[in-house]
Tab-separated table of C-alpha atoms in Angstrom:
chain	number	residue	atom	x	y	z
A	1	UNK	CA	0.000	0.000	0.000
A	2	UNK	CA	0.919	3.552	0.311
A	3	UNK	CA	3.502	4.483	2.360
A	4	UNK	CA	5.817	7.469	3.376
A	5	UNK	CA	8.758	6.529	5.186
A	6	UNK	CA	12.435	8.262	5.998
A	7	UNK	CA	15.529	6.948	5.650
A	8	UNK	CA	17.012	7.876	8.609
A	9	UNK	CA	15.482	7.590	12.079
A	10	UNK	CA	18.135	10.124	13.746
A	11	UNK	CA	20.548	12.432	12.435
A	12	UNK	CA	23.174	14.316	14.703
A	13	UNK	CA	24.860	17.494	13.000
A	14	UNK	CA	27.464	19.869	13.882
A	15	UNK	CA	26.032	23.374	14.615
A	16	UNK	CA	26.633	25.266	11.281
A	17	UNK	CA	26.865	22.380	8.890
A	18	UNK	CA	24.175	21.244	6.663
A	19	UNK	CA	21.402	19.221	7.252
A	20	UNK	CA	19.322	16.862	5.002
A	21	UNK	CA	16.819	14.667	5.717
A	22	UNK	CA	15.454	12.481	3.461
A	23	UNK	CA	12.158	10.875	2.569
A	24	UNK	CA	10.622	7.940	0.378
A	25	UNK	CA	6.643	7.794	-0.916
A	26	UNK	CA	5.324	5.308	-3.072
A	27	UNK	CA	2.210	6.822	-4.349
A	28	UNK	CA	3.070	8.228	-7.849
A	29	UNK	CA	-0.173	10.140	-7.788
A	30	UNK	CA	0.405	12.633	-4.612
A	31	UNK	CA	0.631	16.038	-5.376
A	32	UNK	CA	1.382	17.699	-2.711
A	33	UNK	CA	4.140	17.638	-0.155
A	34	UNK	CA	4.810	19.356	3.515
A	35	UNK	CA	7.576	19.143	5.567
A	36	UNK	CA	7.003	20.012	9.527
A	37	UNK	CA	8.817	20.327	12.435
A	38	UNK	CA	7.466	18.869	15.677
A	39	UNK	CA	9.306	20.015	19.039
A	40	UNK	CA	9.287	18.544	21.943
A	41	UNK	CA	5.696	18.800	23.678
A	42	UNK	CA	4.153	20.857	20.897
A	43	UNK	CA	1.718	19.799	17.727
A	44	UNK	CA	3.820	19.931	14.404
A	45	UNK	CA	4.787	23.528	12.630
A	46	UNK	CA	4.956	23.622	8.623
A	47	UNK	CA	7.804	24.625	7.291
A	48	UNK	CA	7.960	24.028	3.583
A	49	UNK	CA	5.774	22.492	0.809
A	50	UNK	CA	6.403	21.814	-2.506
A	51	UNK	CA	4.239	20.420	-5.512
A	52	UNK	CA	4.405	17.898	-7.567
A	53	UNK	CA	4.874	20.180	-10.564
A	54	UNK	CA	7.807	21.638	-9.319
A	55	UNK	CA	11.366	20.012	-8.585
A	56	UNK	CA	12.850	22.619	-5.562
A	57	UNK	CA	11.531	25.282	-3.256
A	58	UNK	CA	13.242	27.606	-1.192
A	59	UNK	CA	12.253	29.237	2.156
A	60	UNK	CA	14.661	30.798	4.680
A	61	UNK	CA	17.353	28.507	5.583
A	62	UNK	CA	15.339	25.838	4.331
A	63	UNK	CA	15.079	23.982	0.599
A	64	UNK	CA	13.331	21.300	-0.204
A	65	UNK	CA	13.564	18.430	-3.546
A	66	UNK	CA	11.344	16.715	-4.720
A	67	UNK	CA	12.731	13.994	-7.127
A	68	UNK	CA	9.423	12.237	-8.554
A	69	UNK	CA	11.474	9.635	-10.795
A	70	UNK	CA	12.253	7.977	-7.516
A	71	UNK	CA	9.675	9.367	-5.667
A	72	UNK	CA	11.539	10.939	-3.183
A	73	UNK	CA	11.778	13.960	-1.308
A	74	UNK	CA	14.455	15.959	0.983
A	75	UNK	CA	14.437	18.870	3.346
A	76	UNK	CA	17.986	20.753	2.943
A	77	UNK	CA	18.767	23.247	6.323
A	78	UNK	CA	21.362	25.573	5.852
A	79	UNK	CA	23.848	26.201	8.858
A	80	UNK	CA	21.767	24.197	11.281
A	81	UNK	CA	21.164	26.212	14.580
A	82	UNK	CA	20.717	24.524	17.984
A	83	UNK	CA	17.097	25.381	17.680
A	84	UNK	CA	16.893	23.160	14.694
A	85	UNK	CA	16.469	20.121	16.672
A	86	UNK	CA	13.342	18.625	16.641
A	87	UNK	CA	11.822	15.371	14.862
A	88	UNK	CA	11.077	16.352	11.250
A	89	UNK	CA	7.985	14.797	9.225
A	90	UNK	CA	7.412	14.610	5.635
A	91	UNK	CA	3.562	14.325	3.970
A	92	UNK	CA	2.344	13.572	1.323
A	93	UNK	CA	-1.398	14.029	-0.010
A	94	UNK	CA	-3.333	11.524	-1.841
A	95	UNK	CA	-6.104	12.602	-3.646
A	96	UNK	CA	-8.713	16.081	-2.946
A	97	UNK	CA	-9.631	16.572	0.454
A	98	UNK	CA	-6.951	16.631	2.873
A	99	UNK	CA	-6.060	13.227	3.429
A	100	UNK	CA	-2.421	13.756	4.304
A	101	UNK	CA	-0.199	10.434	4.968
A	102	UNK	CA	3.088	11.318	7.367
A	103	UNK	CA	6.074	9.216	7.739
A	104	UNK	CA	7.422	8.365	10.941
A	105	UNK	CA	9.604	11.347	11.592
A	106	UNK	CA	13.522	12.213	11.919
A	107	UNK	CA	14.602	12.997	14.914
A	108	UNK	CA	17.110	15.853	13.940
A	109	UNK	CA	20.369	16.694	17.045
A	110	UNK	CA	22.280	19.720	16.378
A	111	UNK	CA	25.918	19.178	18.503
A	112	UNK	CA	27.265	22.139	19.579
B	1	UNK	CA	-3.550	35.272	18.187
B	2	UNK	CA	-4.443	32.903	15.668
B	3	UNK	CA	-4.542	29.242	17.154
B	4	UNK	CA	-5.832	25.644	17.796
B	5	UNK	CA	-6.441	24.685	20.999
B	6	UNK	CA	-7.111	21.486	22.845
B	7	UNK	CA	-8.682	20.708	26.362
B	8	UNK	CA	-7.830	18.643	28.031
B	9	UNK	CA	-3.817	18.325	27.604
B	10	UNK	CA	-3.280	15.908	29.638
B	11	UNK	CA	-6.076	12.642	30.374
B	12	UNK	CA	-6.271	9.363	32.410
B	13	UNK	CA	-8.878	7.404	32.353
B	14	UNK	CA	-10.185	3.336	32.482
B	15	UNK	CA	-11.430	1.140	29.982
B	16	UNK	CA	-14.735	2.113	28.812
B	17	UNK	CA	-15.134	5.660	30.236
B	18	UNK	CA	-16.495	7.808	27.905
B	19	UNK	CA	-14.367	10.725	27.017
B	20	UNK	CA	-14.311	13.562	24.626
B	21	UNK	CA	-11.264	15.472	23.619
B	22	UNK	CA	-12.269	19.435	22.933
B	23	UNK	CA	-10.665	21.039	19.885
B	24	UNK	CA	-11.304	24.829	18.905
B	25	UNK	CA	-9.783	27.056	16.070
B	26	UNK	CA	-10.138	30.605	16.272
B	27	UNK	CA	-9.300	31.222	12.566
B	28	UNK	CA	-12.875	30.628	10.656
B	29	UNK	CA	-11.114	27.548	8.710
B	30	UNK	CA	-13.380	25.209	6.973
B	31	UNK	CA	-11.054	22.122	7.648
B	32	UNK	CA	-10.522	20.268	11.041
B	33	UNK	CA	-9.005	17.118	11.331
B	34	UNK	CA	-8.132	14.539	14.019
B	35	UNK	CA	-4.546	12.737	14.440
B	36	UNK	CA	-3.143	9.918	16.604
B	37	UNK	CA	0.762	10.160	17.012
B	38	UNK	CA	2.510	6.674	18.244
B	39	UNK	CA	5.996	5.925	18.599
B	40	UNK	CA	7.366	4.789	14.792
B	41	UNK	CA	4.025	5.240	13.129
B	42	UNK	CA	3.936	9.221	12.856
B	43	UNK	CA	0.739	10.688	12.666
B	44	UNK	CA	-2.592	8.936	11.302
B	45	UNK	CA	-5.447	10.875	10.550
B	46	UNK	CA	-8.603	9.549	12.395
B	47	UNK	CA	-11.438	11.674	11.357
B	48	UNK	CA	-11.673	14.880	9.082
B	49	UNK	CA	-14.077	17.772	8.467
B	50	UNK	CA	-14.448	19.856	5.322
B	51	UNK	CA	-17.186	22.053	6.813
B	52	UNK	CA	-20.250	22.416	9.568
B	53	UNK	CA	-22.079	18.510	8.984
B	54	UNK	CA	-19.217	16.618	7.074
B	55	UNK	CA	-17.245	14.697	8.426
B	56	UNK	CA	-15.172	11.551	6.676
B	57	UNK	CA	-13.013	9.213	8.144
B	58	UNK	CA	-9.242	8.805	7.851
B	59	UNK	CA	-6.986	6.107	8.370
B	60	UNK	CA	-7.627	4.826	11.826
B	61	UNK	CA	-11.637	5.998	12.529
B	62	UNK	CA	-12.387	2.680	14.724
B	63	UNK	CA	-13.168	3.499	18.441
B	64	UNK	CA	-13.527	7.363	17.685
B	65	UNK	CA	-16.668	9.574	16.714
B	66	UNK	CA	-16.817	12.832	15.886
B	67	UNK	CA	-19.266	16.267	15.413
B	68	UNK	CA	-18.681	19.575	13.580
B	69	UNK	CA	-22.050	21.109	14.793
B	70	UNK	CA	-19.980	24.851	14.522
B	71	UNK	CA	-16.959	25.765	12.480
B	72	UNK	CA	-14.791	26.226	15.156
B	73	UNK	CA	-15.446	23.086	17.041
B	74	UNK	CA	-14.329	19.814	16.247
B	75	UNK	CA	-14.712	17.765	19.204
B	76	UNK	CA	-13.310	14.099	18.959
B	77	UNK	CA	-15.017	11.819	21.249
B	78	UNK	CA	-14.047	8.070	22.422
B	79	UNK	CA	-17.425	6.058	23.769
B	80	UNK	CA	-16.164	3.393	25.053
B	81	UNK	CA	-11.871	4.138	25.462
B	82	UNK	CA	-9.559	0.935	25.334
B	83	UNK	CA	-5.805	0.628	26.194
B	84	UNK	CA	-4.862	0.832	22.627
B	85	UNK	CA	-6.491	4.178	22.151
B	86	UNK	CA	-3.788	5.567	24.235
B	87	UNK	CA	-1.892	7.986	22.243
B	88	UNK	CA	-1.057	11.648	22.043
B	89	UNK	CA	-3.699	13.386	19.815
B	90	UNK	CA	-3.642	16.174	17.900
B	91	UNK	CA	-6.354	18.407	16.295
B	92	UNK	CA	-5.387	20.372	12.913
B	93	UNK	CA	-6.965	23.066	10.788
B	94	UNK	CA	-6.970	24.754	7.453
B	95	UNK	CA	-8.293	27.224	5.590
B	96	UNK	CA	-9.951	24.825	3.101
B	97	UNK	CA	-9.058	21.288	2.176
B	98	UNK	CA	-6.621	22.254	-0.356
B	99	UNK	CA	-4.977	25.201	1.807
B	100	UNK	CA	-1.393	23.885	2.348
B	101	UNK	CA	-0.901	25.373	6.200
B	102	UNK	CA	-1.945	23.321	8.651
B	103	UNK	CA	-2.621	24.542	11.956
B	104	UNK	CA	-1.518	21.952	14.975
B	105	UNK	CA	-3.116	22.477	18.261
B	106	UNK	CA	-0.712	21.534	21.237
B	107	UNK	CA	-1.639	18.145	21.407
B	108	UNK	CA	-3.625	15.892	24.236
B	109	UNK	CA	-2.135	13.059	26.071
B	110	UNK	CA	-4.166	10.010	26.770
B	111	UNK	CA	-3.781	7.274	28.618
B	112	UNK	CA	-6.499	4.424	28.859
B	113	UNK	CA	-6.171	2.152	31.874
């Protein structure tokens, strides 16, 4: 069936460096993709989307790809700041009507 | 200030104890939706709403119910709660289905005994 999953549980980063965190789907048909940030003890905050017509999107510090030949997608954070960490979540959205399916998350660790 | 919110935060409770889980968005958005987060599943949607009277399920609807008598309500309600309905929930909203922002409300914490 469907499925949106990340490659990589946990990633631990040196403060400055680059992050990316990456993410599989499987449905050919989404078209529409959000990438959130989820903080300890809080709900999850959007950060980026992209459609499926489009290949990259930038925001501040933040770009995301979306690579539909292998259906995949990445979130790209430029000189990652201690308040960076937090588990990240892709979505994708299958069909009208918000039916959005979330992977399991990445926990992101920024090390001073 | 534009938000979701969620009462209670925090919820113990036995097996079969009716219970209902508030949710209220201040925003006027047309969409409200329901999520269970579990360790290394993410977040499944349980129930949605694209307006006042419609409601649709999600992925994981069994053991929940739902109303959207008033736009800014979306009250998620468990009739008869069971261990495995313990979770941390959380209540989202949009401006309309399509509307790319979500809104999270600051989640509830359930545990069924």
């Amino acid at each position: 069936g469907e499925s949106v999953g990340l490659h990589l549980p946990t990633l631990s980063v040196q403060e400055g460096d680059n992050s990316i965190i990456n993410c599989a789907y499987s449905n050919s048909a989404s078209d529409y993709f959000i990438w959130y940030k989820q903080e300890s003890g809080k709900g999850p905050q959007f950060i980026i989307d992209i459609r499926s017509n489009m290949d990259k999107r930038q925001g501040q510090r933040v770009t995301v790809l979306l690579n539909k030949t292998v259906k995949h997608l990445s979130l790209q954070i430029a000189a990652t700041q201690p308040g960076d960490s937090a588990v990240y979540f892709c979505a994708e959205k299958i069909g009208y009507g918000q039916n959005f399916v979330f992977g399991p998350g990445t926990r992101l660790s920024v090390l001073p | 200030e534009a938000q979701v919110t969620q009462n209670p935060r925090y919820l113990i409770t036995v097996t079969g104890k009716k219970l209902t889980v508030t949710c209220s968005q201040n925003m006027n958005h047309e969409y409200m939706s329901w999520y269970r987060q579990d360790p290394g599943l993410g977040l499944r949607q349980i129930y949605y709403s694209m307006n006042v009277e419609v409601t649709d399920k999600g992925d994981v609807p069994e053991g929940y119910k739902v109303s959207r008598k008033e736009k800014r309500n979306f009250p998620l309600i468990l009739e008869s709660p069971s261990p495995n309905q313990t979770s941390l929930y959380f209540c989202a909203s949009s401006l309309w289905p399509n509307e790319e922002t979500q809104y999270f409300g600051p989640g509830t914490r359930l545990l069924v005994l």
